Amino acid sequence: MTQENQPVIYDENQIIAERRAKLTEIRQTNNAFPNTFRRDHLTSELIKQFNEFSKEQLEEQPTIVKIAGRMVLKRVMGKASFATIQDMKGRIQLYISNDHTGEPVHAAFKHYDLGDILGAQGTLFKTKTGELSIRVTDLQLLTKSLRPLPEKFHGLADQEQKYRQRYLDLITNEETRKVFAIRSKVVQAIREFFVERDYLEVETPMMHSIPGGASARPFSTHHNALDMALFLRIAPELYLKRLVIGGMEKVFEINRNFRNEGISTRHNPEFTMLEFYEAYQDFTYLMDFTEQMLVHVAKQVLGTTHITYQGKTMDLSISFMRLTITQAIQKFHPDYTTEQLNDRDYLIKKLQALNTHFNPNDGIGGLQLSLFDETTEHLLFEPTFIVDYPAEVSPLARRNDNNPDITDRFELYIAGREIANGFSELNDPEDQAARFQEQAKAKDAGDSEAMHYDADYIRALEYGLPPTAGEGIGIDRLVMLLTDSPSIRDVILFPQLRQED
RNA sequence: GGGUCGUUAGCUCAGCCGGUAGAGCAGCGGACUUUUAAUCCGUUGGUCGCCAGUUCGAUCCUGGCACGACCUACCA
């Protein structure tokens, strides 16, 4: 904080210097930052309520209103002026004239700048073009804006600045405001969906002493008083299942996960995950449940299940396809024969030829998955559940009753991206202990994303986890889909960026 | 990590095949009592991302660096 009432001289441009001079002048006669003005209406509510009224109706029954907001447009014309005020709901036009405010108020207004926060009182009327406006009788500067806004017509174009100075993006870009309004509604609709179904919303730790629940590298930190290493969580899964063991048979959590990995248009180091668990259900139930939830969310938020994403359309209300990994590969690449896809040597040769990353020690299932990731995942535009994930890459999922090499697990792909991952939970503590041991071995062998052995979780399982189904849904990616956003940064208010300077 | 492109006034952008820069918006001054990105007249404002090199001379050419966007690879 700088000393009060001591204008600080910065090395800054002329526009800021002029605005600062205006502020200094205001300080000399008034409280420059008053907090006594109270509005009684929001702009778009006024328009909703009064736009249907005729010019004459408004004159016959004068309605006095008080609004406040940021001045985003200004048109001065001698003895009368217009200004457009923007608040959280929209915009409305002010008409300021010597006749109604007196000359001094209008004169002061002429020196107000775009970006200033104003409070206005006046009477609703319609201009000769029929625009609902406020004939101002009282006008107050509530907050002086010292920095000029981005160009009023083009707005903020620089992507970096949009992310770094999101407030400017929000002031100038209606689309951005809409995206985050939709994001809020998406989360709201999801909550409703779970609460209606008797789920309990919970919050589990963000700081884990053993990072678990996913295969990813964690951020690490240190607790001074306890002198212990802590990790920002990569997933809440193991804690949520402890709660199911504790008798919370239907739980969900919407919260942040942190993964110390690459940043891209689809990845932010912290991202929002919905995870939910329901006892006495399995993964097939989850697939139906997910379809219903997405339909609910789309209808609540967009009013339709027809989605356009990057120029292509889909309908979320149509039953989603369900394919095994090899079926999906063959659907898009019919030239692969079933024999080839079950031939280790063939798969390894093919993956090498594709120049892709894979683990040559994987079994058939792991190799098939690598081939799927490389050749098919990005082509799954229509919502598709991929099932039959190999046990070796699913250390927390229940084995299939007929084939112990695969698990009762699915991933949901929409628009070429993984949106959800769900499975029947592994509730056999001895099998879980063995899987952790395998993971620990892989970790020792250099796999930085392999899971740790979590003895407390095994102890919890030994008390008995009821048969349970659980799923995670990437909220950011879902919002990308529902807002037609090409980058995850467009749906996160303050995405991770490199440090400035 | 690799590739492509970018960085010029507060903002949106031109421009210069090497002679140190322009427009619109915003600002300032003036005209204008129903404008709609108001209009009209005048006007202020720039270390052309940073550092080297080549050159008589670099915003422009070369090299390096920084930052960013997009694509690509790994992770959701």
Coordinates of C-alpha atoms (C1' of nucleotides) in Angstrom, one line a residue:
Chain A
M1 CA 0.0 0.0 0.0
T2 CA 1.2 3.5 -0.8
Q3 CA 0.8 6.3 1.6
E4 CA -2.7 7.8 1.5
N5 CA -3.4 10.9 -0.5
Q6 CA 0.2 11.0 -1.6
P7 CA 0.0 10.8 -5.4
V8 CA 2.9 8.6 -6.4
I9 CA 4.7 9.6 -9.6
Y10 CA 5.3 6.6 -11.8
D11 CA 7.1 6.3 -15.1
E12 CA 3.9 6.0 -17.1
N13 CA 2.2 7.3 -20.2
Q14 CA 0.4 10.5 -20.7
I15 CA -3.1 9.1 -20.5
I16 CA -2.5 7.6 -17.1
A17 CA -0.9 10.8 -16.0
E18 CA -3.9 12.8 -17.1
R19 CA -6.3 10.5 -15.3
R20 CA -4.2 10.7 -12.2
A21 CA -4.3 14.4 -12.3
K22 CA -8.1 14.3 -12.5
L23 CA -8.1 12.0 -9.5
T24 CA -5.9 14.4 -7.5
E25 CA -8.3 17.2 -8.3
I26 CA -11.3 15.1 -7.1
R27 CA -9.5 14.3 -3.9
Q28 CA -9.2 18.0 -3.2
T29 CA -13.0 18.6 -3.0
N30 CA -14.6 15.2 -2.5
N31 CA -14.2 11.7 -1.2
A32 CA -12.7 10.3 -4.3
F33 CA -13.8 6.7 -3.5
P34 CA -17.2 7.1 -1.9
N35 CA -19.1 4.0 -0.9
T36 CA -22.5 5.5 -0.1
F37 CA -24.3 5.1 -3.5
R38 CA -26.8 2.2 -3.6
R39 CA -28.3 1.0 -6.8
D40 CA -31.8 -0.4 -6.9
H41 CA -31.7 -2.1 -10.3
L42 CA -29.5 -4.0 -12.7
T43 CA -29.3 -2.9 -16.3
S44 CA -30.7 -6.0 -18.1
E45 CA -33.4 -6.4 -15.5
L46 CA -34.6 -2.9 -16.3
I47 CA -34.6 -3.8 -20.0
K48 CA -36.4 -7.0 -19.4
Q49 CA -39.0 -5.3 -17.3
F50 CA -39.5 -2.1 -19.2
N51 CA -38.5 -2.6 -22.8
E52 CA -42.0 -3.4 -23.9
F53 CA -43.4 -0.1 -22.6
S54 CA -44.0 2.6 -25.1
K55 CA -42.5 6.0 -25.1
E56 CA -45.8 7.4 -23.9
Q57 CA -46.4 4.8 -21.2
L58 CA -43.0 5.6 -19.7
E59 CA -43.7 9.4 -19.8
E60 CA -47.2 8.9 -18.2
Q61 CA -45.9 6.7 -15.3
P62 CA -42.4 7.9 -14.6
T63 CA -40.1 5.2 -13.2
I64 CA -37.2 6.5 -11.1
V65 CA -34.2 4.1 -11.0
K66 CA -30.7 4.0 -9.6
I67 CA -28.0 2.0 -11.5
A68 CA -24.3 1.7 -11.2
G69 CA -21.6 0.4 -13.4
R70 CA -18.6 1.0 -15.6
M71 CA -18.8 3.5 -18.4
V72 CA -17.9 1.7 -21.6
L73 CA -19.1 4.2 -24.2
K74 CA -19.4 8.0 -24.2
R75 CA -20.9 10.4 -26.6
V76 CA -20.7 14.1 -25.8
M77 CA -22.7 16.6 -27.8
G78 CA -22.4 20.1 -26.3
K79 CA -25.4 20.5 -23.9
A80 CA -26.4 16.8 -23.8
S81 CA -24.5 13.5 -23.7
F82 CA -25.0 9.8 -23.8
A83 CA -23.1 7.2 -22.0
T84 CA -23.3 3.4 -21.9
I85 CA -23.0 1.8 -18.5
Q86 CA -22.2 -1.8 -18.1
D87 CA -22.9 -3.9 -15.0
M88 CA -22.8 -7.6 -14.1
K89 CA -26.0 -8.2 -16.2
G90 CA -25.6 -6.0 -19.2
R91 CA -25.7 -2.4 -20.4
I92 CA -28.0 0.5 -20.4
Q93 CA -27.8 4.0 -21.9
L94 CA -27.7 7.2 -19.8
Y95 CA -28.9 10.5 -21.2
I96 CA -27.2 13.4 -19.4
S97 CA -28.2 17.0 -20.2
N98 CA -27.9 20.4 -18.8
D99 CA -31.7 20.5 -18.5
H100 CA -32.0 17.5 -16.2
T101 CA -28.7 17.5 -14.2
G102 CA -27.7 21.1 -14.3
E103 CA -24.7 22.4 -16.1
P104 CA -22.0 21.6 -13.5
V105 CA -22.9 17.9 -13.3
H106 CA -22.8 17.6 -17.1
A107 CA -19.6 19.5 -17.2
A108 CA -18.0 17.2 -14.7
F109 CA -19.3 14.2 -16.7
K110 CA -17.5 15.5 -19.8
H111 CA -14.2 14.9 -17.9
Y112 CA -15.1 11.4 -16.9
D113 CA -13.2 8.7 -18.8
L114 CA -14.1 5.4 -20.3
G115 CA -13.7 2.8 -17.6
D116 CA -14.8 5.1 -14.8
I117 CA -17.4 3.6 -12.4
L118 CA -20.5 5.7 -12.2
G119 CA -23.7 5.8 -10.2
A120 CA -26.7 7.3 -11.8
Q121 CA -30.3 8.1 -10.8
G122 CA -32.9 9.1 -13.2
T123 CA -36.2 8.4 -15.0
L124 CA -36.7 5.7 -17.6
F125 CA -37.5 6.9 -21.1
K126 CA -37.2 5.9 -24.7
T127 CA -35.0 7.8 -27.2
K128 CA -36.4 8.6 -30.7
T129 CA -34.8 5.4 -32.0
G130 CA -36.7 3.5 -29.3
E131 CA -33.8 2.6 -27.0
L132 CA -34.7 2.3 -23.3
S133 CA -32.5 4.8 -21.5
I134 CA -32.2 6.7 -18.2
R135 CA -32.8 10.5 -18.2
V136 CA -30.3 11.2 -15.5
T137 CA -31.0 13.6 -12.7
D138 CA -28.1 12.7 -10.5
L139 CA -24.7 11.4 -11.5
Q140 CA -21.8 10.4 -9.3
L141 CA -18.3 9.2 -10.0
L142 CA -17.9 6.2 -7.7
T143 CA -14.4 5.1 -8.8
K144 CA -11.9 6.8 -11.0
S145 CA -10.3 4.5 -13.5
L146 CA -6.6 5.4 -14.0
R147 CA -5.8 3.1 -16.9
P148 CA -7.4 3.3 -20.3
L149 CA -9.5 0.4 -21.4
P150 CA -8.6 -1.7 -24.5
E151 CA -9.9 -0.3 -27.8
K152 CA -13.6 -0.1 -27.5
F153 CA -14.5 -1.8 -30.7
H154 CA -11.9 -4.5 -31.2
G155 CA -11.4 -5.2 -27.5
L156 CA -8.5 -7.1 -26.2
A157 CA -6.9 -9.3 -28.9
D158 CA -3.6 -10.4 -27.4
Q159 CA -4.2 -13.9 -26.0
E160 CA -1.5 -13.5 -23.4
Q161 CA -3.0 -10.3 -22.1
K162 CA -6.5 -11.9 -22.1
Y163 CA -5.2 -14.6 -19.7
R164 CA -2.9 -12.4 -17.6
Q165 CA -5.4 -9.5 -17.3
R166 CA -8.6 -11.5 -17.3
Y167 CA -10.4 -8.6 -15.8
L168 CA -9.8 -6.6 -19.0
D169 CA -11.0 -9.5 -21.1
L170 CA -14.1 -9.7 -18.9
I171 CA -14.8 -5.9 -19.2
T172 CA -14.5 -5.8 -22.9
N173 CA -15.5 -9.2 -24.2
E174 CA -19.1 -10.4 -23.9
E175 CA -18.1 -13.9 -25.2
T176 CA -15.7 -14.3 -22.3
R177 CA -18.3 -13.3 -19.8
K178 CA -20.6 -15.8 -21.3
V179 CA -18.1 -18.7 -21.1
F180 CA -17.6 -18.2 -17.4
A181 CA -21.3 -17.8 -16.8
I182 CA -21.8 -21.2 -18.5
R183 CA -19.0 -22.7 -16.5
S184 CA -20.8 -21.6 -13.3
K185 CA -24.1 -23.1 -14.6
V186 CA -22.4 -26.4 -15.5
V187 CA -21.1 -26.9 -12.0
Q188 CA -24.5 -25.8 -10.6
A189 CA -26.3 -28.3 -12.8
I190 CA -24.0 -31.1 -11.9
R191 CA -24.5 -30.4 -8.2
E192 CA -28.3 -30.4 -8.7
F193 CA -28.1 -33.7 -10.5
F194 CA -26.2 -35.4 -7.6
V195 CA -28.1 -33.8 -4.8
E196 CA -31.4 -34.9 -6.4
R197 CA -30.0 -38.4 -6.4
D198 CA -29.2 -38.3 -2.7
Y199 CA -25.4 -37.9 -3.1
L200 CA -23.4 -36.1 -0.4
E201 CA -21.0 -33.5 -1.5
V202 CA -17.7 -33.7 0.4
E203 CA -14.2 -32.1 0.4
T204 CA -11.2 -34.3 0.9
P205 CA -7.6 -33.2 1.4
M206 CA -5.7 -31.2 -1.2
M207 CA -2.4 -32.0 0.5
H208 CA -1.5 -35.7 0.5
S209 CA 1.4 -37.3 2.2
I210 CA 1.2 -40.1 -0.4
P211 CA 0.0 -38.9 -3.8
G212 CA -2.4 -41.4 -5.2
G213 CA -5.5 -42.1 -7.2
A214 CA -4.0 -41.5 -10.6
S215 CA -0.9 -42.0 -12.6
A216 CA 0.8 -38.6 -12.7
R217 CA 3.7 -36.6 -11.3
P218 CA 2.7 -34.5 -8.3
F219 CA 3.8 -31.1 -7.1
S220 CA 5.6 -31.4 -3.8
T221 CA 5.8 -29.1 -0.9
H222 CA 6.8 -29.2 2.8
H223 CA 5.0 -28.7 6.0
N224 CA 7.3 -26.9 8.4
A225 CA 5.7 -27.6 11.8
L226 CA 5.3 -31.3 11.0
D227 CA 8.6 -31.3 9.1
M228 CA 7.1 -33.6 6.5
A229 CA 6.9 -33.8 2.7
L230 CA 3.5 -33.2 1.3
F231 CA 2.1 -33.4 -2.3
L232 CA -0.7 -31.5 -3.9
R233 CA -3.2 -34.1 -4.8
I234 CA -3.3 -35.6 -8.2
A235 CA -6.8 -37.1 -7.5
P236 CA -9.2 -37.5 -4.6
E237 CA -10.0 -41.1 -5.4
L238 CA -8.5 -42.9 -2.5
Y239 CA -10.0 -40.5 0.0
L240 CA -13.5 -40.7 -1.5
K241 CA -13.4 -44.5 -1.4
R242 CA -12.3 -44.3 2.3
L243 CA -15.6 -42.4 2.8
V244 CA -17.6 -45.1 1.0
I245 CA -16.0 -47.6 3.4
G246 CA -17.1 -45.2 6.2
G247 CA -20.7 -45.5 5.0
M248 CA -21.1 -42.5 2.8
E249 CA -22.5 -44.7 0.1
K250 CA -23.0 -41.9 -2.5
V251 CA -20.4 -39.2 -2.5
F252 CA -19.1 -36.6 -4.9
E253 CA -16.5 -33.9 -4.9
I254 CA -15.9 -31.1 -7.4
N255 CA -12.5 -29.7 -6.8
R256 CA -9.0 -29.1 -8.0
N257 CA -6.4 -31.6 -9.0
F258 CA -2.7 -30.7 -9.5
R259 CA -0.4 -32.5 -11.9
N260 CA 3.1 -31.5 -12.5
E261 CA 3.1 -32.1 -16.2
G262 CA 3.0 -30.4 -19.5
I263 CA 0.8 -27.4 -20.3
S264 CA -1.2 -27.4 -23.5
T265 CA -4.5 -26.3 -24.9
R266 CA -5.9 -29.4 -23.1
H267 CA -3.8 -29.3 -20.0
N268 CA -3.5 -26.9 -17.1
P269 CA -1.4 -27.8 -14.0
E270 CA -4.4 -27.3 -11.8
F271 CA -7.7 -28.4 -13.2
T272 CA -11.2 -29.2 -11.9
M273 CA -12.3 -32.7 -11.5
L274 CA -15.7 -34.1 -10.5
E275 CA -15.3 -37.5 -8.8
F276 CA -18.2 -39.5 -7.6
Y277 CA -18.8 -42.9 -6.0
E278 CA -21.9 -45.0 -5.5
A279 CA -22.0 -48.2 -3.6
Y280 CA -23.8 -51.3 -4.9
Q281 CA -23.4 -50.2 -8.5
D282 CA -21.0 -51.1 -11.4
F283 CA -19.4 -49.5 -14.4
T284 CA -22.3 -50.2 -16.7
Y285 CA -24.6 -48.3 -14.4
L286 CA -22.1 -45.4 -14.5
M287 CA -22.2 -45.3 -18.3
D288 CA -26.0 -44.8 -18.3
F289 CA -25.7 -42.4 -15.4
T290 CA -23.1 -40.3 -17.3
E291 CA -25.3 -40.1 -20.4
Q292 CA -28.2 -38.9 -18.2
M293 CA -26.0 -36.4 -16.4
L294 CA -24.6 -34.9 -19.6
V295 CA -28.1 -34.6 -21.1
H296 CA -29.3 -32.9 -17.8
V297 CA -26.3 -30.5 -17.8
A298 CA -26.7 -29.6 -21.5
K299 CA -30.4 -28.9 -21.2
Q300 CA -30.0 -26.9 -18.0
V301 CA -27.2 -24.8 -19.4
L302 CA -27.7 -24.6 -23.1
G303 CA -31.4 -25.6 -23.3
T304 CA -30.5 -28.2 -25.9
T305 CA -28.5 -31.4 -26.3
H306 CA -27.4 -30.4 -29.7
I307 CA -23.8 -29.3 -29.4
T308 CA -21.6 -27.6 -31.9
Y309 CA -17.9 -28.0 -31.3
Q310 CA -15.4 -26.3 -33.6
G311 CA -17.7 -26.5 -36.5
K312 CA -19.0 -30.1 -36.0
T313 CA -22.2 -31.1 -34.4
M314 CA -23.4 -33.9 -32.1
D315 CA -26.4 -34.8 -30.1
L316 CA -25.8 -35.8 -26.5
S317 CA -29.2 -37.3 -26.2
I318 CA -28.4 -40.1 -28.6
S319 CA -27.2 -43.2 -26.7
F320 CA -23.4 -43.2 -26.7
M321 CA -21.5 -45.8 -28.6
R322 CA -19.8 -48.5 -26.5
L323 CA -16.7 -50.1 -28.1
T324 CA -13.8 -52.1 -26.8
I325 CA -10.3 -50.7 -27.6
T326 CA -9.8 -53.1 -30.5
Q327 CA -13.3 -52.5 -31.9
A328 CA -12.7 -48.8 -31.8
I329 CA -9.4 -49.2 -33.6
Q330 CA -11.0 -51.4 -36.3
K331 CA -14.0 -49.0 -36.7
F332 CA -11.7 -46.2 -37.9
H333 CA -8.9 -48.4 -39.3
P334 CA -10.6 -51.5 -40.8
D335 CA -7.3 -52.6 -42.3
Y336 CA -6.2 -53.9 -38.9
T337 CA -7.3 -57.6 -38.6
T338 CA -8.3 -59.1 -35.3
E339 CA -5.3 -61.5 -35.6
Q340 CA -2.9 -58.6 -36.0
L341 CA -4.4 -56.7 -33.0
N342 CA -3.8 -59.8 -30.9
D343 CA -0.2 -60.4 -32.1
R344 CA 2.4 -58.9 -29.7
D345 CA 5.1 -58.8 -32.3
Y346 CA 2.9 -57.2 -34.9
L347 CA 1.8 -54.5 -32.4
I348 CA 5.3 -53.7 -31.3
K349 CA 6.5 -53.4 -34.9
K350 CA 3.5 -51.2 -35.8
L351 CA 4.0 -48.9 -32.8
Q352 CA 7.7 -48.6 -33.6
A353 CA 6.7 -47.7 -37.2
L354 CA 4.3 -45.0 -35.9
N355 CA 7.2 -43.6 -33.9
T356 CA 5.1 -43.4 -30.8
H357 CA 5.9 -43.7 -27.1
F358 CA 5.0 -47.1 -25.6
N359 CA 6.3 -49.6 -23.1
P360 CA 7.6 -52.7 -25.0
N361 CA 7.2 -54.7 -21.8
D362 CA 3.4 -54.2 -21.8
G363 CA 1.1 -57.1 -22.4
I364 CA -1.2 -57.3 -25.4
G365 CA -3.8 -55.0 -23.7
G366 CA -1.2 -52.2 -23.0
L367 CA 0.1 -52.4 -26.5
Q368 CA -3.5 -52.2 -27.9
L369 CA -4.1 -49.2 -25.8
S370 CA -1.0 -47.5 -27.1
L371 CA -2.1 -48.1 -30.6
F372 CA -5.6 -46.8 -29.8
D373 CA -4.1 -43.6 -28.2
E374 CA -2.0 -43.1 -31.3
T375 CA -4.4 -43.9 -34.1
T376 CA -8.0 -43.6 -32.9
E377 CA -8.5 -41.5 -29.8
H378 CA -8.5 -38.1 -31.6
L379 CA -11.1 -39.4 -34.2
L380 CA -13.7 -40.2 -31.5
F381 CA -15.8 -37.0 -32.1
E382 CA -19.2 -38.5 -31.2
P383 CA -19.5 -39.5 -27.6
T384 CA -18.1 -42.9 -27.2
F385 CA -17.4 -45.2 -24.3
I386 CA -14.3 -47.2 -24.7
V387 CA -14.4 -50.4 -22.5
D388 CA -12.2 -53.4 -21.6
Y389 CA -9.2 -51.5 -20.2
P390 CA -6.3 -53.8 -19.4
A391 CA -5.6 -54.5 -15.7
E392 CA -2.0 -53.4 -16.0
V393 CA -2.9 -49.8 -16.7
S394 CA -5.9 -49.8 -14.2
P395 CA -4.4 -50.4 -10.8
L396 CA -7.6 -49.3 -8.9
A397 CA -10.2 -51.0 -11.1
R398 CA -12.0 -54.3 -10.5
R399 CA -11.0 -57.2 -12.7
N400 CA -13.6 -58.5 -15.1
D401 CA -15.2 -61.7 -13.9
N402 CA -14.6 -63.5 -17.2
N403 CA -11.2 -62.2 -18.0
P404 CA -8.9 -61.2 -15.2
D405 CA -6.5 -59.4 -17.6
I406 CA -9.1 -56.7 -18.3
T407 CA -11.0 -54.5 -15.9
D408 CA -14.6 -53.3 -15.6
R409 CA -13.6 -49.8 -16.7
F410 CA -14.5 -47.3 -19.4
E411 CA -13.3 -44.0 -20.6
L412 CA -15.6 -41.6 -22.3
Y413 CA -14.3 -39.7 -25.4
I414 CA -16.1 -36.7 -26.8
A415 CA -14.6 -34.5 -29.6
G416 CA -11.4 -36.5 -29.6
R417 CA -10.7 -36.0 -25.9
E418 CA -11.0 -38.0 -22.8
I419 CA -13.9 -36.5 -20.8
A420 CA -14.5 -39.2 -18.2
N421 CA -12.9 -42.3 -16.7
G422 CA -15.0 -44.7 -14.6
F423 CA -14.9 -48.2 -13.3
S424 CA -16.2 -50.8 -10.9
E425 CA -13.9 -50.2 -7.9
L426 CA -11.3 -52.8 -6.9
N427 CA -12.5 -53.7 -3.4
D428 CA -10.4 -56.9 -2.9
P429 CA -7.7 -55.6 -0.5
E430 CA -5.3 -58.4 -1.3
D431 CA -5.5 -57.8 -5.1
Q432 CA -5.2 -54.1 -4.4
A433 CA -2.0 -54.7 -2.3
A434 CA -0.6 -56.8 -5.2
R435 CA -1.4 -54.0 -7.7
F436 CA 0.3 -51.4 -5.5
Q437 CA 3.3 -53.6 -5.3
E438 CA 3.5 -53.8 -9.1
Q439 CA 3.2 -50.0 -9.3
A440 CA 5.9 -49.6 -6.7
K441 CA 8.1 -51.9 -8.7
A442 CA 7.4 -49.8 -11.8
K443 CA 8.3 -46.7 -9.8
D444 CA 11.6 -48.2 -8.7
A445 CA 12.2 -49.1 -12.4
G446 CA 12.0 -45.4 -13.2
D447 CA 8.3 -44.8 -14.0
S448 CA 7.8 -41.4 -12.4
E449 CA 4.1 -41.6 -12.9
A450 CA 3.6 -45.0 -11.2
M451 CA 1.6 -45.0 -8.0
H452 CA 2.9 -45.3 -4.4
Y453 CA 2.1 -48.1 -2.1
D454 CA -0.6 -46.7 0.2
A455 CA -0.7 -48.9 3.3
D456 CA -3.4 -46.9 5.0
Y457 CA -5.7 -47.3 2.0
I458 CA -5.1 -51.1 2.1
R459 CA -5.9 -51.1 5.8
A460 CA -9.1 -49.2 5.0
L461 CA -10.0 -51.7 2.3
E462 CA -9.5 -54.5 4.7
Y463 CA -12.4 -53.2 6.7
G464 CA -14.5 -53.8 3.6
L465 CA -15.4 -51.5 0.7
P466 CA -18.8 -52.4 -0.6
P467 CA -19.0 -53.2 -4.3
T468 CA -18.8 -49.7 -5.7
A469 CA -18.7 -47.8 -9.0
G470 CA -16.7 -44.6 -9.3
E471 CA -16.0 -42.0 -12.0
G472 CA -14.1 -38.9 -12.6
I473 CA -15.1 -36.2 -15.1
G474 CA -12.9 -33.4 -16.3
I475 CA -15.0 -30.2 -15.7
D476 CA -12.7 -28.0 -17.7
R477 CA -12.9 -30.2 -20.8
L478 CA -16.7 -30.5 -20.4
V479 CA -17.0 -26.7 -20.3
M480 CA -14.7 -26.5 -23.4
L481 CA -17.2 -28.7 -25.1
L482 CA -20.3 -26.8 -24.0
T483 CA -18.8 -23.4 -24.8
D484 CA -17.1 -24.4 -28.1
S485 CA -13.7 -23.3 -26.7
P486 CA -10.6 -24.6 -28.4
S487 CA -8.3 -24.1 -25.4
I488 CA -8.6 -25.1 -21.8
R489 CA -7.2 -21.6 -21.0
D490 CA -10.4 -20.2 -22.4
V491 CA -12.4 -21.9 -19.7
I492 CA -10.1 -21.3 -16.7
L493 CA -10.3 -17.7 -15.4
F494 CA -6.6 -17.5 -14.5
P495 CA -4.7 -20.2 -16.4
Q496 CA -1.2 -21.0 -15.5
L497 CA 1.3 -18.8 -17.4
R498 CA 5.0 -18.2 -17.1
Q499 CA 6.0 -15.5 -14.7
E500 CA 5.9 -12.0 -16.1
D501 CA 9.3 -10.2 -16.6
Chain B
rG1 C1' 11.2 -31.2 -26.0
rG2 C1' 10.4 -30.2 -31.7
rG3 C1' 8.1 -27.1 -35.6
rU4 C1' 5.6 -22.6 -37.5
rC5 C1' 4.3 -17.6 -36.7
rG6 C1' 4.4 -13.2 -33.8
rU7 C1' 6.3 -8.9 -30.5
rU8 C1' 5.7 -1.2 -33.8
rA9 C1' 1.7 4.7 -29.5
rG10 C1' -2.5 3.1 -23.7
rC11 C1' -5.6 -0.3 -27.3
rU12 C1' -6.5 -2.4 -32.6
rC13 C1' -3.2 -2.5 -36.6
rA14 C1' -0.4 -0.5 -41.1
rG15 C1' 4.6 0.4 -42.8
rC16 C1' 9.8 0.3 -44.1
rC17 C1' 13.4 -4.9 -50.6
rG18 C1' 18.4 -0.2 -44.8
rG19 C1' 18.0 6.7 -44.6
rU20 C1' 15.2 6.2 -36.7
rA21 C1' 7.7 5.8 -38.2
rG22 C1' 1.7 6.1 -39.7
rA23 C1' -3.9 5.3 -39.3
rG24 C1' -8.2 4.4 -36.3
rC25 C1' -9.8 4.2 -31.3
rA26 C1' -8.5 6.3 -26.5
rG27 C1' -6.4 11.3 -24.5
rC28 C1' -6.2 16.9 -24.7
rG29 C1' -8.6 21.7 -26.9
rG30 C1' -12.9 23.4 -29.8
rA31 C1' -18.2 22.9 -32.3
rC32 C1' -22.8 20.3 -31.5
rU33 C1' -29.6 19.1 -26.7
rU34 C1' -31.7 12.1 -29.1
rU35 C1' -26.4 9.8 -29.9
rU36 C1' -25.6 4.2 -31.0
rA37 C1' -18.1 2.1 -32.5
rA38 C1' -21.9 9.5 -32.7
rU39 C1' -19.9 13.2 -36.1
rC40 C1' -16.7 17.5 -37.6
rC41 C1' -12.0 20.7 -36.8
rG42 C1' -7.3 21.0 -34.3
rU43 C1' -3.6 18.4 -31.3
rU44 C1' -0.3 15.6 -27.6
rG45 C1' 1.8 10.8 -27.5
rG46 C1' 6.9 6.0 -29.8
rU47 C1' 14.3 3.3 -26.7
rC48 C1' 9.6 -0.1 -33.5
rG49 C1' 10.5 -6.8 -27.3
rC50 C1' 16.0 -7.2 -25.4
rC51 C1' 21.4 -7.8 -26.6
rA52 C1' 25.2 -8.2 -30.1
rG53 C1' 26.9 -8.2 -35.3
rU54 C1' 27.1 -6.3 -40.4
rU55 C1' 26.8 -1.1 -42.2
rC56 C1' 28.4 5.7 -43.1
rG57 C1' 23.6 4.6 -41.1
rA58 C1' 19.4 -0.9 -38.4
rU59 C1' 12.5 -0.7 -36.5
rC60 C1' 13.9 -3.3 -41.3
rC61 C1' 19.4 -7.6 -42.7
rU62 C1' 22.2 -11.6 -39.6
rG63 C1' 22.9 -14.2 -34.9
rG64 C1' 21.5 -14.9 -29.9
rC65 C1' 18.1 -14.1 -25.9
rA66 C1' 13.2 -13.2 -23.7
rC67 C1' 8.0 -13.6 -23.9
rG68 C1' 3.6 -15.3 -26.4
rA69 C1' 0.2 -17.9 -29.8
rC70 C1' -0.7 -22.2 -32.6
rC71 C1' 0.6 -27.2 -34.1
rU72 C1' 3.1 -31.6 -32.3
rA73 C1' 4.8 -35.4 -28.4
rC74 C1' 3.6 -37.1 -22.7
rC75 C1' -0.1 -36.6 -18.9
rA76 C1' -7.0 -35.5 -17.8

